Short mmCIF file of C-alpha atoms in Angstrom, two decimals:
data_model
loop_
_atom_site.label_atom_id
_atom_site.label_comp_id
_atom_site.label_asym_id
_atom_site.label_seq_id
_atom_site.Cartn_x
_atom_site.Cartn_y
_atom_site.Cartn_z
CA UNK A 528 -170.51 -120.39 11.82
CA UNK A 529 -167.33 -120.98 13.77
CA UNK A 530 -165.45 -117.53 14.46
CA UNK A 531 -161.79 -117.66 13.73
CA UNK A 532 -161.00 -117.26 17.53
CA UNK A 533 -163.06 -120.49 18.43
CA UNK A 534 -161.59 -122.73 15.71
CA UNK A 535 -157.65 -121.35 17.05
CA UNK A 536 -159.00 -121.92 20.72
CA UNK A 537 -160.52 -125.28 19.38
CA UNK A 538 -157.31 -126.41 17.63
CA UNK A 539 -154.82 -125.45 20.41
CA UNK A 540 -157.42 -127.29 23.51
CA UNK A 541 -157.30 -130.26 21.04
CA UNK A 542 -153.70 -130.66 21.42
CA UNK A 543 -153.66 -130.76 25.17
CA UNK A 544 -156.12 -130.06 27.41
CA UNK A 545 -157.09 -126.86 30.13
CA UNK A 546 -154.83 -126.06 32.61
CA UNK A 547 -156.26 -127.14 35.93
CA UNK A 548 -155.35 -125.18 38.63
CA UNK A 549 -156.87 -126.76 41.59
CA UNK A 550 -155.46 -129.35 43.89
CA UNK A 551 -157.72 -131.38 45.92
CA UNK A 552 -157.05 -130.72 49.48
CA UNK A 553 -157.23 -132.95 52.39
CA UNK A 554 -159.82 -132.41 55.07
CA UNK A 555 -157.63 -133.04 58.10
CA UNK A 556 -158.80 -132.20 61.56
CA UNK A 557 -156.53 -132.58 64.43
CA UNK A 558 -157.96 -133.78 67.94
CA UNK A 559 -156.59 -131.27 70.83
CA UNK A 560 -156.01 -134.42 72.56
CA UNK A 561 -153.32 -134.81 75.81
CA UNK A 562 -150.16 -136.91 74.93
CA UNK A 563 -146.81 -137.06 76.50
CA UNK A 564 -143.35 -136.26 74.76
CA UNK A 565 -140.22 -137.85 75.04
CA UNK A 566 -139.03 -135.76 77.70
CA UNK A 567 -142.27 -136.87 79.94
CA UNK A 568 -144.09 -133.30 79.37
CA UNK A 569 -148.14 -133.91 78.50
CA UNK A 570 -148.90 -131.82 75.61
CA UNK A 571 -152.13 -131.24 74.16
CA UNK A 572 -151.67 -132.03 70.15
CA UNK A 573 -153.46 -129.34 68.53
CA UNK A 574 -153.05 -125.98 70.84
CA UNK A 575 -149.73 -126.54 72.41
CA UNK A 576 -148.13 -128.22 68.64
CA UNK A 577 -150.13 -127.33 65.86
CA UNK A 578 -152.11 -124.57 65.80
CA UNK A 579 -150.77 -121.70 64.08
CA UNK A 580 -147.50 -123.54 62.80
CA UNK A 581 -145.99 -125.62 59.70
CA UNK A 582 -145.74 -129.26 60.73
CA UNK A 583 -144.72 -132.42 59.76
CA UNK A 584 -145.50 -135.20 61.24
CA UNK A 585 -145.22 -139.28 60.85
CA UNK A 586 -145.85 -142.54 62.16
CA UNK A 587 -143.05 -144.69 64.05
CA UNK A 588 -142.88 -147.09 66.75
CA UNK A 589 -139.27 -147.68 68.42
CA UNK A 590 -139.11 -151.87 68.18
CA UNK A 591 -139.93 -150.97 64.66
CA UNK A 592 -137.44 -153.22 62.52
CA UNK A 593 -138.01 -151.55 58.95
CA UNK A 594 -138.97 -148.32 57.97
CA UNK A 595 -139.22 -146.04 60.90
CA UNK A 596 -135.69 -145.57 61.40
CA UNK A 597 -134.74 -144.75 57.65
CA UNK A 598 -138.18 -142.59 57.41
CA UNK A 599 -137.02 -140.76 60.61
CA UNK A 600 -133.49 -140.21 59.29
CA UNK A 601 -134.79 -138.76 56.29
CA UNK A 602 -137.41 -136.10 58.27
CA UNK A 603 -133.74 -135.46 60.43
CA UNK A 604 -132.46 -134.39 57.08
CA UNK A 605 -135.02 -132.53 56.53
CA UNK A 606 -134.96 -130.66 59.55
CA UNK A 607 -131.20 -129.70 58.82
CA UNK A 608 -131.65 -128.55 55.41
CA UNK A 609 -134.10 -126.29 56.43
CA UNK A 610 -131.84 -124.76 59.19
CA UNK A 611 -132.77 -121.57 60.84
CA UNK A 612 -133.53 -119.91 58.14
CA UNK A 613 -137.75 -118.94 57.29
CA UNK A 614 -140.71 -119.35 59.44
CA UNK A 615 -140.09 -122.37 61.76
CA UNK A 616 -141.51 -125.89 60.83
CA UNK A 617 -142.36 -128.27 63.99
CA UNK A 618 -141.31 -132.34 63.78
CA UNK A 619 -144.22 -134.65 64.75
CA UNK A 620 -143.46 -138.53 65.82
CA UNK A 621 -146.54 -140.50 66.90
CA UNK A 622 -145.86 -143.96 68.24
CA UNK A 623 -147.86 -146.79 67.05
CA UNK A 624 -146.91 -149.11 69.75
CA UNK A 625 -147.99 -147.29 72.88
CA UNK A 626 -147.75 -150.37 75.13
CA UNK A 627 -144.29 -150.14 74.44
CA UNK A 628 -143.04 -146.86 74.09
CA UNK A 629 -142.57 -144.87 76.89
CA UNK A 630 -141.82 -141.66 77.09
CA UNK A 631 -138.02 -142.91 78.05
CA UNK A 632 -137.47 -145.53 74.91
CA UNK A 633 -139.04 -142.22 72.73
CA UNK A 634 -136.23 -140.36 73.88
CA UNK A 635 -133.72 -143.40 73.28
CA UNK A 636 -135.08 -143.69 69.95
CA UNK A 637 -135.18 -139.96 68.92
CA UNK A 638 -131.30 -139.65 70.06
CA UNK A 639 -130.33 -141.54 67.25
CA UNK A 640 -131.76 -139.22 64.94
CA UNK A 641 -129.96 -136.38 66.63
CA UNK A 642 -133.20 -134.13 66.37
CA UNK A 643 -133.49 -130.57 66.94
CA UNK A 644 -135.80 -128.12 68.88
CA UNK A 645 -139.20 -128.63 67.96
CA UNK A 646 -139.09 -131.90 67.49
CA UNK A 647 -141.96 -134.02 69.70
CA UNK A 648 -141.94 -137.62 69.85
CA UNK A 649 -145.65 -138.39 71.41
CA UNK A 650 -147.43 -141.64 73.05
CA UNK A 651 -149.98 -141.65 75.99
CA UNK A 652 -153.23 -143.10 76.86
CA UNK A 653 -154.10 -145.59 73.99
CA UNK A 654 -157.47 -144.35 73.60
CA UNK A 655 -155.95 -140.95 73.13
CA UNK A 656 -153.18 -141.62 70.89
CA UNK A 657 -155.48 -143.48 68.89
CA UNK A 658 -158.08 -140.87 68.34
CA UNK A 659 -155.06 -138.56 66.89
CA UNK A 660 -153.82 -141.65 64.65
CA UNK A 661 -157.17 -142.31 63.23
CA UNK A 662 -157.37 -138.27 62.59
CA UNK A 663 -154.17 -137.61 61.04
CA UNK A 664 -154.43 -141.05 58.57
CA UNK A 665 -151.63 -143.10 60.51
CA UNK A 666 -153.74 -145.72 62.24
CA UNK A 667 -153.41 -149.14 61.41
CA UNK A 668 -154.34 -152.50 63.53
CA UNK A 669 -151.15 -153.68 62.72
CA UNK A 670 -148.47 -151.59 63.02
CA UNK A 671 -146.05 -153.83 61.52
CA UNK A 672 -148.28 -153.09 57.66
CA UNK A 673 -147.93 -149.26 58.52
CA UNK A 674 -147.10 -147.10 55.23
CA UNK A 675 -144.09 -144.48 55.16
CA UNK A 676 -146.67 -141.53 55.12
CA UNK A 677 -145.73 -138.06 56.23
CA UNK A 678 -148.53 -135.46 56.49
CA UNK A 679 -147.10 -132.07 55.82
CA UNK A 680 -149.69 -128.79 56.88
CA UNK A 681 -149.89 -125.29 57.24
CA UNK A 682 -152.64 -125.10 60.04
CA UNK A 683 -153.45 -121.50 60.00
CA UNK A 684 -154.67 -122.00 55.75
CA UNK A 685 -155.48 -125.40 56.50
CA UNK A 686 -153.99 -126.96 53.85
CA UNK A 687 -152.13 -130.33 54.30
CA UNK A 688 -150.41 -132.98 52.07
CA UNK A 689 -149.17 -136.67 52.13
CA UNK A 690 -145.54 -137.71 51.37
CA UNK A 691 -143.75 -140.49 50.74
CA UNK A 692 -141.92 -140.90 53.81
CA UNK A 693 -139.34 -143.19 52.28
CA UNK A 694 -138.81 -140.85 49.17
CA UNK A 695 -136.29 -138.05 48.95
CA UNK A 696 -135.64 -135.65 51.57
CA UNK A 697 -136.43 -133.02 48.74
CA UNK A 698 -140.11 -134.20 48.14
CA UNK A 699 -141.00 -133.40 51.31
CA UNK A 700 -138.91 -129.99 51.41
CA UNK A 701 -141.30 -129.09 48.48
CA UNK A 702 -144.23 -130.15 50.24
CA UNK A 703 -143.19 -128.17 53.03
CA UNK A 704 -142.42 -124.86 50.95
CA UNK A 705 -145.94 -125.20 49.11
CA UNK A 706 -147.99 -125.60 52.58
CA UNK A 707 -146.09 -122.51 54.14
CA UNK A 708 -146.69 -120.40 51.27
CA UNK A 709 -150.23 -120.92 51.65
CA UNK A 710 -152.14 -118.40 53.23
CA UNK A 711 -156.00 -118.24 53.43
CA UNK A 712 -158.67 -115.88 52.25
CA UNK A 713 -160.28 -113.80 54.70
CA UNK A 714 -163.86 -115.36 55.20
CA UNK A 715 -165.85 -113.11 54.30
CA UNK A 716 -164.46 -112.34 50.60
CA UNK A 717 -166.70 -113.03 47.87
CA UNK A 718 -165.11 -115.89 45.85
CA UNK A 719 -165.82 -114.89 42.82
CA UNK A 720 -163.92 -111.31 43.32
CA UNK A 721 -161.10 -109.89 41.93
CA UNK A 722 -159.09 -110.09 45.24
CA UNK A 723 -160.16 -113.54 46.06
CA UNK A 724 -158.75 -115.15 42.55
CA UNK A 725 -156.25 -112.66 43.07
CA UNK A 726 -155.90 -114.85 46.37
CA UNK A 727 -156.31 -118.07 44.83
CA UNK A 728 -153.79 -117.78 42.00
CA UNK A 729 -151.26 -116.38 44.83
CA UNK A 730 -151.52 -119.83 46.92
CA UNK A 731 -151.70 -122.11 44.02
CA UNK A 732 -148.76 -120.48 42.30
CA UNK A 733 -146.62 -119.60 44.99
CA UNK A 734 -144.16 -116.71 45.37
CA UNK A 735 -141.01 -118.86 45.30
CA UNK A 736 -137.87 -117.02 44.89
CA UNK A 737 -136.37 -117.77 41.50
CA UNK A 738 -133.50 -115.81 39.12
CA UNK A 739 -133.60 -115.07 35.83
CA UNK A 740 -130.70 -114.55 33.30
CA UNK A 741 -129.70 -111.28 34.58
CA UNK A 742 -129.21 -112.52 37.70
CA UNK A 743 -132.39 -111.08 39.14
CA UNK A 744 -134.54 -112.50 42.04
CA UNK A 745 -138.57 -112.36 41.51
CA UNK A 746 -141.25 -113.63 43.38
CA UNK A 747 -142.72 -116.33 41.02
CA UNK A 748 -146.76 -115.13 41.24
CA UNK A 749 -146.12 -111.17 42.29
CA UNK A 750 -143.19 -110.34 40.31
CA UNK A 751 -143.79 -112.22 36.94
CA UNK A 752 -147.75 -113.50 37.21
CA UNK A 753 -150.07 -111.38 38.95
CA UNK A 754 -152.01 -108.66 36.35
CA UNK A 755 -150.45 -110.15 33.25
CA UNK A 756 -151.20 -112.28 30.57
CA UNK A 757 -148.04 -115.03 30.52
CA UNK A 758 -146.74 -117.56 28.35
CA UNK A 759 -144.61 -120.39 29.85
CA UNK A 760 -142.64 -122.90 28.47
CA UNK A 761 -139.85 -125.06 29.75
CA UNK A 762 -135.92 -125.74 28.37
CA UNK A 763 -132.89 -126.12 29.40
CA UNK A 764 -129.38 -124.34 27.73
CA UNK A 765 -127.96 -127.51 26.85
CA UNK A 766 -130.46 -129.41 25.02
CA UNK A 767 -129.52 -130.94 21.78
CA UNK A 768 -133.36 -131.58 20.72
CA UNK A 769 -136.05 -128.99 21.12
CA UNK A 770 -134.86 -126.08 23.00
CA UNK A 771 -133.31 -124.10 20.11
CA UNK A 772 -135.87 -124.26 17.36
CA UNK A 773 -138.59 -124.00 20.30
CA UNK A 774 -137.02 -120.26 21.44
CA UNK A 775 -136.34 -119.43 18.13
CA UNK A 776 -139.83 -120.06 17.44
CA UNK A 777 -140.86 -118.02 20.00
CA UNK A 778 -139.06 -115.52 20.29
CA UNK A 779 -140.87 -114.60 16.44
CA UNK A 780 -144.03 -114.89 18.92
CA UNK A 781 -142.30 -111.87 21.00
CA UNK A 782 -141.79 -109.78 17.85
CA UNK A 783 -145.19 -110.30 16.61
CA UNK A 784 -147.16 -109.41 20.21
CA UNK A 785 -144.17 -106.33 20.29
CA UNK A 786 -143.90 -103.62 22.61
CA UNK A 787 -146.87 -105.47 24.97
CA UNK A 788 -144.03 -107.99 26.06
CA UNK A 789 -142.50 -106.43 29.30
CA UNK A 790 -146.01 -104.57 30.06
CA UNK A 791 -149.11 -106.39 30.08
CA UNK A 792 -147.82 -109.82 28.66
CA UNK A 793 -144.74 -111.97 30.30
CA UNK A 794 -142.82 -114.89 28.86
CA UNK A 795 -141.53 -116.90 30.62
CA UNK A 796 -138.84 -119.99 30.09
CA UNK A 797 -138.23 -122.41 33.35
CA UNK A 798 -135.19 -124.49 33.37
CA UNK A 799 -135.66 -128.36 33.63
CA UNK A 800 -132.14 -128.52 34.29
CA UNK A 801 -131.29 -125.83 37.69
CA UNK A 802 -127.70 -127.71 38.11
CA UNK A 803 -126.28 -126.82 34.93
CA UNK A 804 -128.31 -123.48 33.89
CA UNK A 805 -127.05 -120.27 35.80
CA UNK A 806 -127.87 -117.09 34.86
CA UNK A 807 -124.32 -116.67 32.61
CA UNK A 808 -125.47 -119.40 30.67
CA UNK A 809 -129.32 -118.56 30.37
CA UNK A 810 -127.94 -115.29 29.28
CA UNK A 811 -125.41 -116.53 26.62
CA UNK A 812 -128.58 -118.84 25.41
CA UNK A 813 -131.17 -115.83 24.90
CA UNK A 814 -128.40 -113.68 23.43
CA UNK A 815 -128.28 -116.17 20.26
CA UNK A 816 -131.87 -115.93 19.93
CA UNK A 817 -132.55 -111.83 20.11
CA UNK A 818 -134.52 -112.32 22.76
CA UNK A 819 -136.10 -108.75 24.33
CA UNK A 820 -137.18 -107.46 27.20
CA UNK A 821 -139.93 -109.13 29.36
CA UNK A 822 -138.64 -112.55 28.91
CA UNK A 823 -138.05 -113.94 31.57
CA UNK A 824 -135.45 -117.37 31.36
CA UNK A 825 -135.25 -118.75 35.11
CA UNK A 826 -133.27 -120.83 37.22
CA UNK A 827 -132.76 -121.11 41.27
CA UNK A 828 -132.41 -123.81 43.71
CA UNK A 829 -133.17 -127.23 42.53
CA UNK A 830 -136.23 -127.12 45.15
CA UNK A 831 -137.36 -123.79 44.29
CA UNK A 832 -137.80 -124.93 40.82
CA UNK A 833 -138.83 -127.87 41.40
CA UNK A 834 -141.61 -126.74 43.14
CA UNK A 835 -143.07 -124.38 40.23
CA UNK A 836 -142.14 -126.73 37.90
CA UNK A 837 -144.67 -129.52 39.27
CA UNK A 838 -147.18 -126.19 39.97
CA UNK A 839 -147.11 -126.42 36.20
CA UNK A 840 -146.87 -129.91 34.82
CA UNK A 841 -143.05 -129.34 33.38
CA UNK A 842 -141.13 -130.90 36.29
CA UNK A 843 -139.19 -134.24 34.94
CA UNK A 844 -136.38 -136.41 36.25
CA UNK A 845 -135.11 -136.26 33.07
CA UNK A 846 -133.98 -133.12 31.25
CA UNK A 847 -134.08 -134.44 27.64
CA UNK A 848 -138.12 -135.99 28.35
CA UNK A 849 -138.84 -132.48 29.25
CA UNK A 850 -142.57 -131.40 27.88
CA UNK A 851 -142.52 -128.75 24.88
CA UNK A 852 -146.15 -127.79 26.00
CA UNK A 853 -146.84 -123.54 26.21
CA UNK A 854 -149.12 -122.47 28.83
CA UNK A 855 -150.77 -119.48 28.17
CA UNK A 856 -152.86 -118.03 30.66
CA UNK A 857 -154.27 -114.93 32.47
CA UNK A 858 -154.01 -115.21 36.43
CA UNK A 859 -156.74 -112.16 36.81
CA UNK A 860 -159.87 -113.94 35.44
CA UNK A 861 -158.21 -117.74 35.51
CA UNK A 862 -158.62 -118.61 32.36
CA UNK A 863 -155.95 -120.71 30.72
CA UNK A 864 -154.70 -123.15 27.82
CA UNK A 865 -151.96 -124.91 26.80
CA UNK A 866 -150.68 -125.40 22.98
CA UNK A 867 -147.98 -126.79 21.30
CA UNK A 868 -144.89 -124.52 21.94
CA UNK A 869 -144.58 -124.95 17.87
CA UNK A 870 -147.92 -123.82 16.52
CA UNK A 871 -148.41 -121.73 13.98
CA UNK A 872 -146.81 -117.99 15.43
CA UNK A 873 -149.82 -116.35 14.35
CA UNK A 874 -152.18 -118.62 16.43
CA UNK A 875 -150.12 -118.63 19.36
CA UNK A 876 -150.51 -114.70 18.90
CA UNK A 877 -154.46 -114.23 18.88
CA UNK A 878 -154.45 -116.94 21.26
CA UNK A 879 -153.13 -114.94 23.52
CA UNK A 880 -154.37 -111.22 22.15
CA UNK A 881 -157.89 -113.04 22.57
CA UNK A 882 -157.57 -115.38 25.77
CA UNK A 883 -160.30 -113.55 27.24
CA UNK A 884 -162.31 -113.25 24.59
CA UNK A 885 -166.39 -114.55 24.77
CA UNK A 886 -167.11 -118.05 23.80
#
């Protein structure tokens, strides 16, 4: 017979399905191949650019009559907003037209952009500059049918992603911020040990910097995550829909799981709408719900949040289409589930009394 554990567990995994946690990485391995920069200097591509840093790097060619130039102007953006601020990221521009661009029309073309240090624009011997295209996914025969792709990498955790090089400066901030978080395991930890999900949870869920209605800053994973059980859910202060029944509804989920909220359980509520919801007005929203300590209502930078947000399925372009989903989950032995945010209190409470529990 069914326990009454299984059929809640069944009943809230029928609604939506696990959590997943992992992202498939790309396998990218760069060539430590010579090439030249604009300012004539031969460089070797992986031990005198990549290794060890935070890079991004894309795909241009100076008699380029469509998308290089906007694509560049948006990595110069990018380069700006970041400022000097954080662990340095380095600016990659491989040409695809090497029988044309010289070191000189590199530097021509780069000026335009008004690029800062640590910023190479590459060419060289075809054969060589071909062998790092094909590597880094930005060959093409035809350079003319090349796609807007930026790879963005941490090199030291190995971990690398593609971007829509005509999107939004911000995509590729976030892509940035989630590949210099990363950081990898040592080698020789078992996987299956405490410290290496421990590990694992840290990288996928980042410690981005957030605030929460007291105007407090936390570390998303180490402050709020790591050695807790958590529930999530996502809302923003001035929703006219599901926000205020959804709180209401559980903050009756705090009451019930009591004096455990604040110690071994978090809650936590992430803004869809970072523009509009400072902590003054996350605070004056929790107030006219009673909710208690170890609830944690959060806002930041629209990139910041952005960033967790997508970590957990919530982030939309559209505050009102935001998802009423609530993750529950236990970073320590990975096991999580998501649930209507307006089950039944009492099964959202053994839910998460029981997460853990045997199948």
């Amino acid at each position: 017979m069914m326990t009454l554990l299984a059929r809640v567990l069944a009943l809230l995994l029928m609604a939506a399905p696990t959590l997943a946690l992992a992202e498939e990485p790309l396998n990218v391995q760069v060539p430590d191949v010579p090439l030249v920069d604009q300012h004539g200097r031969q460089v070797r591509l992986w031990s005198d650019l990549v290794r060890g840093q935070t890079v991004a790097i894309n795909f241009i060619f100076t008699r380029c009559k469509t998308i290089c130039s906007p694509m560049t102007a948006t990595l110069a953006r990018v380069q700006k907003e970041l400022g000097a601020g954080g662990p340095p990221v380095r600016f990659i521009s491989i040409t695809l037209d090497v029988n044309n661009d010289t070191p000189e029309r590199l530097g021509q073309f780069a000026q335009r952009f008004s690029p800062g240090p640590g910023w190479s624009f590459l060419t060289g011997e075809p054969d060589k500059v071909k062998e790092a295209l094909v590597a880094l996914g930005g060959y093409t025969p035809d350079k003319e049918a090349h796609r807007p792709l930026v790879l963005v990498g941490n090199a030291t955790a190995g971990r690398w992603l593609r971007v829509d090089g005509l999107g939004s400066a911000s995509s590729i901030l976030d892509a940035i911020r989630e590949v210099r978080a990363a950081s990898a395991p040592p080698a020789e930890l078992d996987v299956d040990s405490p410290s290496a999900r421990d590990a694992s949870a840290a990288r996928y869920f980042t410690n981005t910097e957030l605030v929460d209605q007291h105007g407090k800053t936390h570390r998303f994973y180490e402050d709020l995550i790591r050695g807790r059980k958590v529930l999530i859910n996502f809302a923003f202060t001035s929703c006219k829909g599901v926000c205020s029944p959804m709180t209401k509804h559980l903050a009756e989920v705090q009451r019930k799981l009591g004096g455990r909220v604040g110690k071994d359980i978090t809650m936590i509520t992430l803004s869809v709408d970072p523009t509009n919801d400072s902590p003054e007005s996350l605070a004056r929203f929790t107030k006219k719900f009673g909710v208690g300590p170890g609830w944690y209502f959060l806002t930041g930078s629209r990139e910041n949040i952005s960033l967790v947000l997508k970590k957990l399925g919530g982030y939309t372009d559209d505050p009102n289409a935001h998802s009423s989903t609530l993750l529950i989950g236990d970073a320590a032995t990975g096991m999580w589930v998501k649930a209507p945010a307006m089950s039944f209190v009492d099964n959202l409470v053994y839910a998460v009394e029981h997460l853990n529990d045997p199948r």
